[in-house]
XYZ file of N, CA, C and O in Angstrom:
824
model
N -43.530 33.951 15.269
C -42.259 34.497 15.717
C -42.262 34.554 17.234
O -43.247 34.936 17.857
N -41.115 34.201 17.843
C -41.047 34.147 19.297
C -40.922 35.545 19.875
O -40.019 36.293 19.518
N -41.819 35.905 20.786
C -41.730 37.166 21.496
C -42.192 36.927 22.923
O -43.322 36.528 23.161
N -41.307 37.154 23.871
C -41.639 36.933 25.277
C -41.431 38.242 26.017
O -40.359 38.842 25.949
N -42.461 38.674 26.707
C -42.400 39.949 27.412
C -41.251 39.939 28.411
O -41.051 38.982 29.145
N -40.479 41.026 28.426
C -39.413 41.147 29.400
C -38.088 40.576 28.953
O -37.100 40.683 29.661
N -38.004 39.966 27.781
C -36.740 39.444 27.278
C -35.790 40.591 26.993
O -36.181 41.658 26.559
N -34.498 40.327 27.195
C -33.490 41.276 26.780
C -33.209 41.119 25.298
O -33.615 40.140 24.667
N -32.483 42.087 24.703
C -32.229 42.034 23.260
C -31.402 40.815 22.837
O -31.571 40.329 21.715
N -30.518 40.304 23.692
C -29.740 39.127 23.314
C -30.654 37.924 23.116
O -30.555 37.213 22.101
N -31.562 37.681 24.064
C -32.483 36.550 23.909
C -33.450 36.787 22.754
O -33.782 35.861 22.012
N -33.887 38.013 22.578
C -34.761 38.325 21.452
C -34.043 38.079 20.124
O -34.630 37.563 19.162
N -32.763 38.461 20.075
C -31.978 38.216 18.862
C -31.849 36.722 18.607
O -31.965 36.268 17.461
N -31.607 35.950 19.663
C -31.502 34.501 19.502
C -32.822 33.916 19.006
O -32.841 33.036 18.139
N -33.934 34.390 19.550
C -35.251 33.900 19.114
C -35.495 34.242 17.646
O -35.986 33.405 16.872
N -35.167 35.488 17.255
C -35.368 35.889 15.862
C -34.485 35.077 14.932
O -34.912 34.668 13.845
N -33.238 34.815 15.362
C -32.341 33.985 14.557
C -32.897 32.572 14.413
O -32.902 32.009 13.320
N -33.394 32.015 15.513
C -33.967 30.671 15.462
C -35.185 30.615 14.548
O -35.439 29.594 13.892
N -35.933 31.714 14.483
C -37.091 31.810 13.591
C -36.689 32.138 12.158
O -37.564 32.272 11.291
N -35.400 32.313 11.900
C -34.841 32.649 10.589
C -35.252 34.044 10.112
O -35.289 34.323 8.912
N -35.564 34.924 11.073
C -35.836 36.329 10.763
C -34.515 37.074 10.938
O -34.289 37.770 11.938
N -33.619 36.930 9.972
C -32.235 37.344 10.157
C -32.049 38.854 10.252
O -31.181 39.327 10.994
N -32.848 39.616 9.526
C -32.663 41.064 9.590
C -33.153 41.621 10.913
O -32.545 42.558 11.462
N -34.214 41.042 11.452
C -34.637 41.442 12.797
C -33.589 41.005 13.818
O -33.269 41.740 14.754
N -33.033 39.812 13.623
C -31.986 39.324 14.522
C -30.778 40.261 14.493
O -30.180 40.552 15.542
N -30.436 40.747 13.303
C -29.310 41.679 13.185
C -29.573 42.954 13.973
O -28.700 43.438 14.716
N -30.768 43.519 13.825
C -31.087 44.751 14.556
C -31.041 44.522 16.062
O -30.543 45.362 16.823
N -31.525 43.370 16.490
C -31.564 43.070 17.921
C -30.179 42.791 18.493
O -29.867 43.195 19.617
N -29.330 42.107 17.713
C -27.996 41.821 18.242
C -27.170 43.094 18.291
O -26.322 43.268 19.181
N -27.423 44.024 17.376
C -26.748 45.317 17.442
C -27.204 46.085 18.684
O -26.389 46.737 19.352
N -28.500 45.977 18.992
C -29.011 46.614 20.214
C -28.386 45.972 21.446
O -28.029 46.662 22.418
N -28.239 44.654 21.413
C -27.624 43.953 22.536
C -26.183 44.421 22.734
O -25.737 44.643 23.865
N -25.444 44.578 21.632
C -24.058 45.019 21.727
C -23.972 46.448 22.271
O -23.067 46.770 23.051
N -24.908 47.286 21.867
C -24.902 48.684 22.311
C -25.279 48.833 23.782
O -24.986 49.857 24.391
N -25.905 47.798 24.356
C -26.348 47.893 25.746
C -25.213 47.686 26.744
O -25.420 47.793 27.953
N -24.012 47.376 26.238
C -22.855 47.218 27.112
C -22.843 45.937 27.910
O -22.618 45.970 29.125
N -23.041 44.785 27.276
C -23.054 43.526 28.019
C -21.677 43.211 28.600
O -20.649 43.655 28.070
N -21.678 42.437 29.668
C -20.443 42.052 30.324
C -20.400 40.539 30.500
O -21.433 39.870 30.467
N -19.216 40.021 30.696
C -19.068 38.606 31.024
C -19.675 37.691 29.987
O -19.481 37.868 28.783
N -20.433 36.696 30.452
C -21.021 35.702 29.555
C -21.926 36.335 28.513
O -21.967 35.875 27.361
N -22.675 37.374 28.894
C -23.553 38.030 27.923
C -22.753 38.651 26.780
O -23.174 38.617 25.624
N -21.586 39.217 27.106
C -20.739 39.801 26.076
C -20.217 38.713 25.135
O -20.245 38.861 23.908
N -19.765 37.598 25.705
C -19.260 36.496 24.886
C -20.339 35.980 23.946
O -20.101 35.779 22.748
N -21.528 35.768 24.468
C -22.611 35.217 23.656
C -23.140 36.222 22.637
O -23.589 35.844 21.560
N -23.057 37.495 22.964
C -23.433 38.529 21.995
C -22.473 38.518 20.813
O -22.892 38.564 19.648
N -21.188 38.436 21.098
C -20.197 38.418 20.018
C -20.335 37.159 19.162
O -20.234 37.230 17.923
N -20.565 36.012 19.797
C -20.717 34.772 19.033
C -21.940 34.829 18.130
O -21.858 34.532 16.923
N -23.074 35.213 18.689
C -24.296 35.257 17.900
C -24.202 36.313 16.802
O -24.700 36.090 15.679
N -23.557 37.441 17.088
C -23.370 38.461 16.048
C -22.572 37.895 14.881
O -22.919 38.123 13.713
N -21.515 37.151 15.184
C -20.726 36.537 14.121
C -21.549 35.601 13.266
O -21.444 35.600 12.031
N -22.393 34.815 13.922
C -23.254 33.870 13.199
C -24.249 34.617 12.315
O -24.432 34.290 11.131
N -24.902 35.619 12.878
C -25.936 36.352 12.130
C -25.325 37.069 10.930
O -25.863 37.008 9.819
N -24.199 37.739 11.130
C -23.580 38.457 10.014
C -23.126 37.496 8.920
O -23.216 37.821 7.725
N -22.636 36.321 9.306
C -22.280 35.348 8.262
C -23.508 34.962 7.459
O -23.463 34.894 6.223
N -24.608 34.718 8.148
C -25.790 34.205 7.470
C -26.478 35.258 6.609
O -27.203 34.906 5.677
N -26.251 36.546 6.896
C -26.798 37.573 6.007
C -25.798 37.959 4.923
O -26.107 38.778 4.057
N -24.590 37.378 4.982
C -23.628 37.583 3.917
C -22.611 38.685 4.135
O -21.964 39.123 3.187
N -22.435 39.129 5.381
C -21.456 40.175 5.684
C -20.219 39.521 6.288
O -20.076 39.409 7.503
N -19.317 39.103 5.433
C -18.130 38.366 5.856
C -17.255 39.189 6.804
O -16.784 38.680 7.826
N -17.029 40.443 6.470
C -16.126 41.268 7.271
C -16.638 41.436 8.696
O -15.870 41.317 9.665
N -17.928 41.708 8.842
C -18.499 41.883 10.185
C -18.509 40.561 10.951
O -18.292 40.534 12.167
N -18.768 39.465 10.253
C -18.745 38.151 10.905
C -17.364 37.864 11.474
O -17.221 37.464 12.639
N -16.334 38.081 10.662
C -14.963 37.848 11.125
C -14.622 38.779 12.279
O -13.978 38.370 13.256
N -15.047 40.024 12.186
C -14.737 40.997 13.255
C -15.318 40.544 14.584
O -14.622 40.556 15.617
N -16.585 40.156 14.602
C -17.221 39.771 15.861
C -16.626 38.473 16.422
O -16.412 38.363 17.637
N -16.344 37.515 15.555
C -15.766 36.260 16.035
C -14.332 36.472 16.517
O -13.911 35.851 17.506
N -13.599 37.363 15.856
C -12.245 37.681 16.311
C -12.286 38.412 17.645
O -11.466 38.139 18.541
N -13.241 39.341 17.799
C -13.398 40.035 19.078
C -13.713 39.036 20.190
O -13.200 39.162 21.311
N -14.550 38.047 19.878
C -14.872 37.021 20.864
C -13.610 36.320 21.335
O -13.376 36.172 22.542
N -12.765 35.886 20.382
C -11.587 35.107 20.757
C -10.468 35.970 21.326
O -9.641 35.487 22.102
N -10.450 37.246 20.972
C -9.459 38.154 21.562
C -9.835 38.548 22.991
O -8.990 39.090 23.716
N -11.084 38.280 23.358
C -11.569 38.772 24.650
C -11.789 37.714 25.708
O -12.549 37.953 26.653
N -11.121 36.548 25.578
C -11.356 35.488 26.562
C -11.072 35.953 27.988
O -11.700 35.460 28.942
N -10.141 36.902 28.150
C -9.834 37.395 29.495
C -11.029 38.115 30.120
O -11.082 38.273 31.348
N -11.989 38.552 29.291
C -13.168 39.248 29.809
C -14.235 38.286 30.306
O -15.134 38.683 31.046
N -14.145 37.024 29.864
C -15.136 36.011 30.259
C -14.445 34.646 30.285
O -14.788 33.752 29.508
N -13.444 34.504 31.170
C -12.615 33.289 31.174
C -13.406 32.004 31.406
O -13.021 30.944 30.897
N -14.498 32.088 32.155
C -15.283 30.876 32.442
C -16.018 30.355 31.217
O -16.467 29.202 31.203
N -16.148 31.174 30.187
C -16.891 30.772 28.987
C -15.997 30.180 27.907
O -16.498 29.569 26.960
N -14.691 30.332 28.069
C -13.790 29.894 27.000
C -13.919 28.402 26.722
O -13.969 27.977 25.565
N -13.979 27.596 27.777
C -14.034 26.142 27.600
C -15.276 25.706 26.842
O -15.256 24.696 26.135
N -16.361 26.465 26.968
C -17.620 26.103 26.318
C -17.771 26.697 24.917
O -18.460 26.113 24.075
N -17.142 27.828 24.668
C -17.428 28.570 23.439
C -16.300 28.578 22.418
O -16.530 28.945 21.262
N -15.093 28.171 22.803
C -13.976 28.316 21.860
C -14.158 27.441 20.624
O -13.867 27.862 19.505
N -14.648 26.219 20.810
C -14.897 25.362 19.658
C -15.899 25.976 18.711
O -15.716 25.978 17.484
N -16.976 26.528 19.275
C -18.002 27.168 18.453
C -17.449 28.378 17.720
O -17.804 28.635 16.556
N -16.578 29.123 18.387
C -15.993 30.304 17.759
C -15.168 29.910 16.533
O -15.323 30.480 15.446
N -14.294 28.929 16.684
C -13.471 28.485 15.553
C -14.330 27.877 14.453
O -14.087 28.098 13.263
N -15.348 27.100 14.857
C -16.205 26.447 13.867
C -16.937 27.479 13.016
O -16.993 27.361 11.786
N -17.495 28.490 13.666
C -18.216 29.511 12.910
C -17.279 30.367 12.063
O -17.649 30.797 10.960
N -16.060 30.592 12.545
C -15.082 31.304 11.724
C -14.734 30.472 10.490
O -14.612 31.007 9.375
N -14.609 29.161 10.668
C -14.358 28.281 9.521
C -15.494 28.362 8.511
O -15.264 28.360 7.292
N -16.726 28.437 9.002
C -17.870 28.544 8.098
C -17.817 29.826 7.272
O -18.187 29.823 6.096
N -17.377 30.911 7.888
C -17.244 32.167 7.140
C -16.254 31.972 5.994
O -16.532 32.312 4.832
N -15.092 31.416 6.316
C -14.073 31.219 5.282
C -14.560 30.238 4.211
O -14.312 30.439 3.016
N -15.263 29.193 4.633
C -15.782 28.217 3.675
C -16.793 28.861 2.734
O -16.769 28.638 1.522
N -17.678 29.672 3.312
C -18.721 30.317 2.516
C -18.120 31.186 1.417
O -18.679 31.287 0.322
N -16.976 31.801 1.712
C -16.345 32.694 0.736
C -15.152 32.029 0.046
O -14.329 32.706 -0.555
N -15.104 30.688 0.136
C -14.135 29.866 -0.582
C -12.695 30.225 -0.248
O -11.785 30.116 -1.081
N -12.471 30.643 0.990
C -11.106 30.855 1.481
C -10.668 29.546 2.140
O -10.662 29.417 3.365
N -10.318 28.582 1.320
C -10.153 27.211 1.798
C -8.970 27.014 2.746
O -9.103 26.282 3.738
N -7.796 27.603 2.512
C -6.708 27.415 3.490
C -7.077 27.927 4.881
O -6.800 27.266 5.888
N -7.721 29.104 4.918
C -8.128 29.666 6.213
C -9.215 28.802 6.862
O -9.224 28.620 8.089
N -10.128 28.283 6.047
C -11.177 27.412 6.573
C -10.568 26.153 7.188
O -10.968 25.714 8.269
N -9.586 25.562 6.493
C -8.949 24.347 7.010
C -8.287 24.618 8.354
O -8.426 23.819 9.299
N -7.573 25.738 8.466
C -6.912 26.062 9.739
C -7.932 26.226 10.866
O -7.728 25.733 11.985
N -9.025 26.917 10.578
C -10.043 27.149 11.607
C -10.744 25.849 11.997
O -11.036 25.611 13.178
N -11.024 24.983 11.011
C -11.640 23.693 11.340
C -10.721 22.867 12.233
O -11.191 22.188 13.160
N -9.435 22.890 11.961
C -8.509 22.118 12.803
C -8.534 22.610 14.246
O -8.481 21.811 15.189
N -8.602 23.914 14.421
C -8.712 24.455 15.781
C -10.024 24.032 16.437
O -10.064 23.671 17.618
N -11.110 24.085 15.658
C -12.410 23.676 16.196
C -12.390 22.211 16.600
O -12.956 21.827 17.645
N -11.747 21.377 15.803
C -11.687 19.941 16.089
C -10.975 19.688 17.416
O -11.420 18.867 18.231
N -9.880 20.402 17.644
C -9.169 20.272 18.919
C -10.104 20.597 20.085
O -10.170 19.872 21.088
N -10.840 21.694 19.953
C -11.713 22.137 21.036
C -12.915 21.205 21.215
O -13.311 20.890 22.344
N -13.515 20.759 20.119
C -14.668 19.865 20.230
C -14.272 18.535 20.857
O -15.053 17.946 21.611
N -13.063 18.062 20.558
C -12.584 16.842 21.227
C -12.475 17.076 22.729
O -12.893 16.241 23.534
N -11.885 18.200 23.089
C -11.711 18.511 24.505
C -13.054 18.684 25.194
O -13.235 18.251 26.339
N -13.993 19.320 24.502
C -15.302 19.593 25.086
C -16.221 18.378 25.060
O -17.281 18.385 25.701
N -15.846 17.345 24.301
C -16.700 16.161 24.194
C -17.948 16.393 23.361
O -18.962 15.712 23.557
N -17.883 17.308 22.408
C -19.041 17.641 21.574
C -18.992 16.776 20.312
O -18.496 17.181 19.265
N -19.532 15.547 20.399
C -19.384 14.552 19.347
C -20.032 14.972 18.031
O -19.469 14.749 16.954
N -21.220 15.545 18.107
C -21.918 15.905 16.875
C -21.136 16.967 16.112
O -20.909 16.848 14.897
N -20.712 18.007 16.805
C -19.977 19.067 16.116
C -18.575 18.623 15.737
O -18.017 19.104 14.741
N -17.981 17.700 16.481
C -16.708 17.129 16.083
C -16.861 16.399 14.757
O -16.046 16.566 13.834
N -17.905 15.610 14.631
C -18.154 14.905 13.372
C -18.377 15.885 12.228
O -17.815 15.743 11.131
N -19.189 16.924 12.461
C -19.455 17.913 11.412
C -18.185 18.648 11.002
O -17.945 18.903 9.811
N -17.334 18.989 11.981
C -16.095 19.700 11.671
C -15.148 18.817 10.872
O -14.505 19.285 9.918
N -15.058 17.539 11.226
C -14.196 16.623 10.483
C -14.696 16.450 9.053
O -13.903 16.466 8.093
N -15.995 16.296 8.903
C -16.540 16.123 7.550
C -16.365 17.383 6.711
O -16.036 17.308 5.520
N -16.553 18.543 7.319
C -16.350 19.780 6.569
C -14.871 20.005 6.251
O -14.527 20.520 5.185
N -13.983 19.631 7.194
C -12.553 19.736 6.906
C -12.196 18.841 5.727
O -11.427 19.245 4.839
N -12.753 17.646 5.684
C -12.495 16.746 4.557
C -12.947 17.388 3.250
O -12.261 17.297 2.228
N -14.107 18.040 3.290
C -14.615 18.732 2.097
C -13.616 19.799 1.630
O -13.287 19.889 0.452
N -13.130 20.596 2.589
C -12.183 21.655 2.266
C -10.892 21.074 1.693
O -10.335 21.603 0.717
N -10.422 19.992 2.283
C -9.207 19.359 1.776
C -9.409 18.851 0.347
O -8.486 18.900 -0.471
N -10.617 18.362 0.047
C -10.925 17.983 -1.335
C -10.776 19.181 -2.261
O -10.182 19.079 -3.346
N -11.323 20.310 -1.841
C -11.240 21.526 -2.657
C -9.789 21.961 -2.858
O -9.450 22.552 -3.889
N -8.946 21.675 -1.888
C -7.533 22.051 -1.975
C -6.715 21.016 -2.739
O -5.496 21.173 -2.886
N -7.371 19.955 -3.221
C -6.671 18.925 -3.977
C -5.876 17.965 -3.126
O -4.982 17.274 -3.635
N -6.199 17.873 -1.840
C -5.475 16.992 -0.924
C -6.363 15.803 -0.577
O -6.837 15.633 0.538
N -6.582 14.967 -1.599
C -7.543 13.874 -1.477
C -7.147 12.874 -0.408
O -8.001 12.376 0.336
N -5.862 12.547 -0.308
C -5.432 11.559 0.681
C -5.714 12.046 2.101
O -6.169 11.276 2.953
N -5.455 13.326 2.357
C -5.751 13.889 3.679
C -7.248 13.906 3.936
O -7.696 13.685 5.067
N -8.021 14.180 2.892
C -9.478 14.207 3.035
C -10.003 12.833 3.430
O -10.832 12.699 4.351
N -9.518 11.795 2.759
C -9.951 10.427 3.073
C -9.541 10.062 4.494
O -10.328 9.472 5.254
N -8.321 10.412 4.879
C -7.861 10.124 6.240
C -8.719 10.846 7.277
O -9.001 10.305 8.361
N -9.154 12.060 6.939
C -10.007 12.830 7.860
C -11.367 12.166 8.010
O -11.903 12.057 9.119
N -11.935 11.692 6.904
C -13.202 10.971 6.985
C -13.053 9.686 7.788
O -13.973 9.282 8.516
N -11.898 9.041 7.682
C -11.681 7.817 8.449
C -11.643 8.085 9.946
O -11.972 7.211 10.749
N -11.261 9.314 10.339
C -11.291 9.682 11.758
C -12.724 9.644 12.298
O -12.946 9.336 13.470
N -13.685 9.997 11.429
C -15.093 9.939 11.840
C -15.473 8.505 12.162
O -16.111 8.223 13.186
N -15.071 7.579 11.293
C -15.363 6.156 11.527
C -14.618 5.647 12.758
O -15.207 4.983 13.624
N -13.325 5.956 12.823
C -12.507 5.442 13.924
C -13.001 5.942 15.274
O -12.932 5.225 16.276
N -13.505 7.166 15.284
C -14.011 7.727 16.530
C -15.448 7.361 16.833
O -16.012 7.796 17.826
N -16.045 6.544 15.943
C -17.443 6.122 16.103
C -18.352 7.328 16.335
O -19.185 7.347 17.251
N -18.176 8.316 15.480
C -18.904 9.572 15.632
C -20.240 9.582 14.904
O -20.985 10.551 15.002
N -20.531 8.518 14.154
C -21.834 8.401 13.512
C -22.636 7.365 14.282
O -22.301 6.181 14.295
N -23.661 7.816 14.959
C -24.479 6.910 15.765
C -25.297 5.986 14.873
O -25.684 6.349 13.749
N -25.568 4.800 15.374
C -26.408 3.855 14.640
C -27.773 4.498 14.380
O -28.404 5.038 15.287
N -28.182 4.465 13.136
C -29.479 5.038 12.774
C -29.434 6.502 12.387
O -30.454 7.060 11.977
N -28.258 7.139 12.499
C -28.140 8.555 12.117
C -27.920 8.624 10.611
O -26.793 8.719 10.119
N -29.008 8.564 9.869
C -28.914 8.504 8.411
C -28.376 9.806 7.820
O -27.715 9.789 6.777
N -28.654 10.939 8.463
C -28.158 12.223 7.955
C -26.638 12.270 8.013
O -25.974 12.668 7.041
N -26.065 11.848 9.141
C -24.610 11.854 9.285
C -23.964 10.858 8.330
O -22.918 11.140 7.734
N -24.596 9.699 8.173
C -24.066 8.690 7.259
C -24.115 9.193 5.817
O -23.167 9.021 5.039
N -25.223 9.846 5.468
C -25.356 10.420 4.128
C -24.278 11.472 3.896
O -23.657 11.515 2.824
N -24.055 12.329 4.889
C -23.048 13.379 4.758
C -21.671 12.765 4.541
O -20.876 13.250 3.734
N -21.376 11.689 5.243
C -20.086 11.020 5.092
C -19.890 10.552 3.651
O -18.831 10.749 3.049
N -20.915 9.964 3.085
C -20.825 9.454 1.723
C -20.784 10.590 0.699
O -20.095 10.496 -0.316
N -21.516 11.654 0.968
C -21.522 12.804 0.053
C -20.125 13.416 -0.044
O -19.641 13.723 -1.139
N -19.465 13.601 1.100
C -18.128 14.200 1.075
C -17.151 13.288 0.343
O -16.349 13.749 -0.482
N -17.219 11.990 0.629
C -16.342 11.046 -0.057
C -16.614 11.052 -1.564
O -15.684 11.011 -2.385
N -17.888 11.114 -1.934
C -18.248 11.142 -3.354
C -17.761 12.418 -4.019
O -17.262 12.395 -5.157
N -17.885 13.542 -3.327
C -17.442 14.813 -3.888
C -15.941 14.798 -4.130
O -15.447 15.269 -5.170
N -15.210 14.243 -3.174
C -13.764 14.164 -3.320
C -13.404 13.274 -4.512
O -12.529 13.619 -5.318
N -14.098 12.141 -4.637
C -13.853 11.255 -5.778
C -14.174 11.977 -7.091
O -13.453 11.841 -8.081
N -15.242 12.747 -7.076
C -15.636 13.501 -8.276
C -14.548 14.493 -8.676
O -14.179 14.582 -9.858
N -14.025 15.236 -7.697
C -12.978 16.212 -8.003
C -11.705 15.535 -8.497
O -10.946 16.125 -9.270
N -11.495 14.301 -8.058
C -10.331 13.536 -8.508
C -10.594 12.834 -9.839
O -9.767 12.065 -10.310
N -11.780 13.102 -10.406
C -12.212 12.502 -11.675
C -12.401 10.986 -11.585
O -12.315 10.275 -12.582
N -12.641 10.503 -10.371
C -12.995 9.090 -10.190
C -14.518 9.004 -10.221
O -15.181 8.859 -9.200
N -15.097 9.126 -11.416
C -16.544 9.236 -11.537
C -17.259 7.951 -11.125
O -18.327 8.002 -10.505
N -16.669 6.803 -11.453
C -17.283 5.542 -11.034
C -17.327 5.456 -9.502
O -18.338 5.096 -8.917
N -16.203 5.823 -8.874
C -16.166 5.804 -7.416
C -17.156 6.777 -6.806
O -17.794 6.484 -5.797
N -17.294 7.949 -7.431
C -18.237 8.939 -6.918
C -19.657 8.408 -6.956
O -20.420 8.554 -5.995
N -20.020 7.762 -8.053
C -21.376 7.222 -8.184
C -21.612 6.114 -7.173
O -22.653 6.054 -6.497
N -20.622 5.229 -7.026
C -20.777 4.120 -6.089
C -20.884 4.612 -4.652
O -21.642 4.060 -3.847
N -20.136 5.646 -4.313
C -20.175 6.178 -2.952
C -21.477 6.904 -2.668
O -22.072 6.766 -1.596
N -21.906 7.703 -3.633
C -23.055 8.562 -3.386
C -24.367 7.807 -3.411
O -25.254 8.071 -2.596
N -24.516 6.881 -4.338
C -25.738 6.111 -4.513
C -26.942 7.007 -4.781
O -27.463 7.044 -5.873
N -27.390 7.737 -3.784
C -28.588 8.563 -3.949
C -28.251 10.023 -4.244
O -29.112 10.884 -4.190
N -26.995 10.330 -4.505
C -26.599 11.684 -4.890
C -26.374 11.681 -6.393
O -25.417 11.104 -6.893
N -27.293 12.300 -7.142
C -27.239 12.241 -8.593
C -26.060 13.020 -9.148
O -25.366 12.559 -10.050
N -25.810 14.215 -8.593
C -24.734 15.065 -9.100
C -23.841 15.479 -7.936
O -24.121 16.462 -7.256
N -22.780 14.726 -7.642
C -21.916 15.089 -6.521
C -21.383 16.506 -6.603
O -21.120 17.127 -5.584
N -21.229 17.062 -7.815
C -20.709 18.416 -7.938
C -21.703 19.455 -7.436
O -21.345 20.598 -7.209
N -22.969 19.055 -7.289
C -23.974 20.011 -6.827
C -24.229 19.910 -5.325
O -25.018 20.668 -4.790
N -23.600 18.980 -4.652
C -23.762 18.877 -3.205
C -22.988 19.987 -2.528
O -22.112 20.618 -3.116
N -23.284 20.233 -1.273
C -22.659 21.318 -0.548
C -22.210 20.849 0.821
O -22.780 19.915 1.374
N -21.186 21.509 1.393
C -20.786 21.159 2.760
C -21.871 21.572 3.749
O -22.783 22.339 3.435
N -21.771 21.054 4.958
C -22.733 21.356 6.010
C -22.433 22.725 6.584
O -21.382 22.927 7.198
N -23.305 23.696 6.391
C -23.032 25.070 6.821
C -23.955 25.510 7.951
O -24.173 26.698 8.167
N -24.462 24.536 8.705
C -25.272 24.914 9.867
C -24.385 25.561 10.922
O -23.323 25.068 11.249
N -24.850 26.675 11.483
C -24.084 27.390 12.494
C -24.149 26.664 13.823
O -25.020 25.839 14.085
N -23.208 27.017 14.676
C -23.174 26.513 16.046
C -23.165 27.724 16.954
O -22.139 28.367 17.121
N -24.339 28.066 17.512
C -24.420 29.267 18.362
C -25.182 28.958 19.638
O -26.131 28.203 19.624
């Protein structure tokens, strides 16, 4: 576990989160919030708190911290350009985790706008693929396919990125499965035995 003498609670919370010690991370991020951070530290405390609470399963607290982050851009205006995409993306993950699909779709669309502006190609690709997954769940297969095509059109999958390519095929296969196109699902997935058991990408962005 990462422990560096002299670290503040925000960095300690980030280290504990990176080590997947989520309950220690929760205690530390609460300590960070209680210390009265300002500016960038306040923004990053709210973002990380939202991520940690989502990952421990506290939806209400996750939404509260992420909403506080986005309601408070005037307190840290220089951080908005860097963090707004992450804020929307993590809020979408909360809604996705609790199967609030319309809200997840709206949040992913906001994240996509910001990731395009920020030039964050990896997270743009992940947001598009997750949005496609959500659209599949909502029964909007045509929109889901069009969203996946944006990944191709934007050349967001680098040559040799087998994980991203696999994710693209998994989402397409899942959508085909939900549409009862079982032959198409099998052909798309190839190495995915049960498309119904696959899951969207829920890695946080903090």
